[in-house]
Amino acid sequence: MQNSIIVTGGAGFIGSNFIHRWIEMEDASVINLDKLTYAGNLASLQAVTESPRYQFVHGDICDQESVRRLLETHAPRAIVHFAAESHVDRSIHGPAEFVRTNIEGTFKLLEEARRYCESLAPVARERFRFLHVSTDEVYGSLEPQGPGFCETTPYAPNSPYSASKAASDHLVRAYHHTYRLSTLTTNCSNNYGPYQFPEKLIPLMILNALQGAALPVYGDGEHRRDWLYVVDHCDAIRAVLVKGQPGQTYNIGGEQEMSNIEVVNIICEVLDKLRPAARSYSKLVQFVKDRPGHDRRYAMNISKIRRELGWEPKESFKSGIRKTVEWYLANPQWVSGVTSGSYRDWIKKQYQGASN
Ligand code: NAD
Ligand code: DAU
């Protein structure tokens, strides 16, 4: 067994940030298996392409034979599994791809990880880890004043996306329980930061504002999310990989719960300072038709990871959002690369005729 790790979905938002952080902080190599869907972007990895410790492999996690060959070739000590269809609105328009990648893909990876582990000597098998990156959305929606989700909160997924992630979490749990595969599951709240595809709230608002386009806030804008700067998430995953107990799940969050309208107004304030326009960007806010089945509130209780692994978020929303806006302003080339024809088609499909 080598010291390398395999990351799936490393050309996406969190995966690419994770690879940057890995190369910066660790000595081991990383192999990135990614299908390069609309959300995968090799431009997000330009800074590590030349590193001798980084390798890209174009492939699909649902292609079991290729996954098997990859494991045989690289004999990794861990798989960190990010690859997924990740956007709730797209799961409402077309759930099939979510079932395929998130459930079937995770199943095939688990099967190959199990087979690979069975071929290892006991010490190497003991050391191997399968880390599954999941979401707080599997827990459903919180009451306005209730406590945050903890690891024992019952699953109650409400969208095709969260249902597919919940199914994959259950498979991971079963592979630990039945086959003793050394799995770890992380359930994280909303991430934001560099390299996020602008279908998600924060980059969409930044880029629309810069173009003078409407800022479409769903429903009454009072839905609440717990925001975490992506680099903090990457550090939490590294901590779980090293110190997490096999078979356990860890909730990760930023303890920065806010309503969507608060988030959008803060983005506008930051832009008003960094890129002043004739009038405040907040004048562009438009309340639009709500997302079907829209979860009202998420918040994370992170006492377990704080207590057991000593991880906690470093970035506040105020500091993280400023870094994020600065990053989008400083990277117009990356932005124009992802706002191509197919992106414009998505925006049309999702927002045309959406106004209240
Ligand atoms: P993303 O959509 O930005 O990236 C997904 C990546 O997976 C892309 O590079 C894509 O090409 C790749 N991919 C998709 N299908 C594939 C397949 N069949 N085979 C190989 N690669 C494939 O997603 P993200 O926001 O970076 O999220 C990464 C993971 O973290 C997901 O599992 C998601 O559920 C989870 N998560 C995301 C957030 C968030 O706020 N973004 C929060 C908690 C958990
Ligand atoms: O909670 C973790 C999850 O966070 C991850 O598992 C998902 O992969 C990730 O996409 C994210 O899901 P959300 O649905 O919470 O993120 P999104 O950025 O799509 O939306 C955040 C909130 O903003 C949500 O309440 C919907 C709202 N919204 C979103 C968009 C795109 C708007 O009001 N307007 C918009 O145009």
PDB file of C-alpha atoms and ligand atoms in Angstrom, residues 85-89 134-137 161 165 188-191 196 199-202 204-205 216-219 221 223-227 260 288 291 294-295 298 350-351, ligand 2:
ATOM      1  CA  GLU A  85     -24.661  15.674  -8.205  1.00  0.00           C
ATOM      2  CA  SER A  86     -24.928  18.471  -5.659  1.00  0.00           C
ATOM      3  CA  HIS A  87     -27.524  21.083  -6.630  1.00  0.00           C
ATOM      4  CA  VAL A  88     -30.996  20.806  -5.068  1.00  0.00           C
ATOM      5  CA  ASP A  89     -32.741  22.787  -7.844  1.00  0.00           C
ATOM      6  CA  SER A 134     -22.195  14.114   2.964  1.00  0.00           C
ATOM      7  CA  THR A 135     -24.569  16.888   3.895  1.00  0.00           C
ATOM      8  CA  ASP A 136     -26.720  18.280   6.712  1.00  0.00           C
ATOM      9  CA  GLU A 137     -29.695  18.117   4.330  1.00  0.00           C
ATOM     10  CA  TYR A 161     -30.807  15.435  -3.778  1.00  0.00           C
ATOM     11  CA  LYS A 165     -27.298  11.519  -0.226  1.00  0.00           C
ATOM     12  CA  CYS A 188     -21.581  19.302   6.542  1.00  0.00           C
ATOM     13  CA  SER A 189     -23.577  22.510   6.290  1.00  0.00           C
ATOM     14  CA  ASN A 190     -23.545  25.007   3.374  1.00  0.00           C
ATOM     15  CA  ASN A 191     -20.071  25.804   2.046  1.00  0.00           C
ATOM     16  CA  GLN A 196     -17.916  27.495  -6.371  1.00  0.00           C
ATOM     17  CA  GLU A 199     -25.617  28.028  -9.675  1.00  0.00           C
ATOM     18  CA  LYS A 200     -25.389  28.161  -5.834  1.00  0.00           C
ATOM     19  CA  LEU A 201     -26.693  31.125  -3.820  1.00  0.00           C
ATOM     20  CA  ILE A 202     -23.485  32.992  -2.940  1.00  0.00           C
ATOM     21  CA  LEU A 204     -24.838  33.494  -8.177  1.00  0.00           C
ATOM     22  CA  MET A 205     -25.565  36.633  -6.172  1.00  0.00           C
ATOM     23  CA  PRO A 216     -33.444  36.193  -7.144  1.00  0.00           C
ATOM     24  CA  VAL A 217     -34.324  35.375  -3.521  1.00  0.00           C
ATOM     25  CA  TYR A 218     -36.690  32.401  -3.193  1.00  0.00           C
ATOM     26  CA  GLY A 219     -39.970  32.871  -1.285  1.00  0.00           C
ATOM     27  CA  GLY A 221     -35.971  35.025   1.993  1.00  0.00           C
ATOM     28  CA  HIS A 223     -34.994  30.322   5.001  1.00  0.00           C
ATOM     29  CA  ARG A 224     -31.942  29.800   7.186  1.00  0.00           C
ATOM     30  CA  ARG A 225     -28.634  28.062   6.512  1.00  0.00           C
ATOM     31  CA  ASP A 226     -25.423  27.548   8.547  1.00  0.00           C
ATOM     32  CA  TRP A 227     -22.522  28.830   6.431  1.00  0.00           C
ATOM     33  CA  ASN A 260     -30.915  34.055   2.920  1.00  0.00           C
ATOM     34  CA  VAL A 288     -39.151  35.117  -6.714  1.00  0.00           C
ATOM     35  CA  ARG A 291     -38.242  26.284  -4.420  1.00  0.00           C
ATOM     36  CA  HIS A 294     -37.849  24.199   0.296  1.00  0.00           C
ATOM     37  CA  ASP A 295     -36.337  23.286   3.701  1.00  0.00           C
ATOM     38  CA  TYR A 298     -30.621  24.016   8.843  1.00  0.00           C
ATOM     39  CA  GLN A 350     -34.486  27.930 -13.560  1.00  0.00           C
ATOM     40  CA  TYR A 351     -35.308  31.653 -13.395  1.00  0.00           C
TER      41      TYR A 351
HETATM   42  O1  DAU B   2     -26.622  22.286   3.368  1.00  0.00           O
HETATM   43  C1  DAU B   2     -25.625  21.705   2.572  1.00  0.00           C
HETATM   44  C2  DAU B   2     -26.035  21.793   1.121  1.00  0.00           C
HETATM   45  O2  DAU B   2     -25.896  23.157   0.762  1.00  0.00           O
HETATM   46  C3  DAU B   2     -25.242  20.901   0.193  1.00  0.00           C
HETATM   47  O3  DAU B   2     -25.462  19.570   0.533  1.00  0.00           O
HETATM   48  C4  DAU B   2     -25.631  21.149  -1.267  1.00  0.00           C
HETATM   49  O4  DAU B   2     -24.799  20.399  -2.116  1.00  0.00           O
HETATM   50  C5  DAU B   2     -25.465  22.616  -1.560  1.00  0.00           C
HETATM   51  O5  DAU B   2     -25.910  22.881  -2.870  1.00  0.00           O
HETATM   52  C6  DAU B   2     -26.243  23.456  -0.561  1.00  0.00           C
HETATM   53  O6  DAU B   2     -27.662  23.296  -0.738  1.00  0.00           O
HETATM   54  P1  DAU B   2     -28.687  24.530  -0.634  1.00  0.00           P
HETATM   55  O7  DAU B   2     -29.896  24.213  -1.384  1.00  0.00           O
HETATM   56  O8  DAU B   2     -28.837  24.975   0.776  1.00  0.00           O
HETATM   57  O9  DAU B   2     -27.763  25.635  -1.398  1.00  0.00           O
HETATM   58  P2  DAU B   2     -28.122  26.764  -2.486  1.00  0.00           P
HETATM   59  O10 DAU B   2     -26.904  27.606  -2.616  1.00  0.00           O
HETATM   60  O11 DAU B   2     -28.728  26.199  -3.697  1.00  0.00           O
HETATM   61  O12 DAU B   2     -29.232  27.610  -1.725  1.00  0.00           O
HETATM   62  C7  DAU B   2     -28.983  28.204  -0.456  1.00  0.00           C
HETATM   63  C8  DAU B   2     -30.277  28.874  -0.008  1.00  0.00           C
HETATM   64  O13 DAU B   2     -30.537  29.979  -0.881  1.00  0.00           O
HETATM   65  C9  DAU B   2     -31.475  27.975  -0.096  1.00  0.00           C
HETATM   66  O14 DAU B   2     -32.360  28.286   0.967  1.00  0.00           O
HETATM   67  C10 DAU B   2     -32.131  28.357  -1.418  1.00  0.00           C
HETATM   68  C11 DAU B   2     -31.790  29.834  -1.543  1.00  0.00           C
HETATM   69  N1  DAU B   2     -31.621  30.345  -2.938  1.00  0.00           N
HETATM   70  C12 DAU B   2     -30.797  29.658  -3.764  1.00  0.00           C
HETATM   71  C13 DAU B   2     -30.613  30.082  -5.061  1.00  0.00           C
HETATM   72  C14 DAU B   2     -29.708  29.321  -6.004  1.00  0.00           C
HETATM   73  C15 DAU B   2     -32.264  31.497  -3.331  1.00  0.00           C
HETATM   74  O15 DAU B   2     -32.992  32.135  -2.549  1.00  0.00           O
HETATM   75  N2  DAU B   2     -32.069  31.931  -4.620  1.00  0.00           N
HETATM   76  C16 DAU B   2     -31.283  31.263  -5.512  1.00  0.00           C
HETATM   77  O16 DAU B   2     -31.203  31.707  -6.680  1.00  0.00           O
END
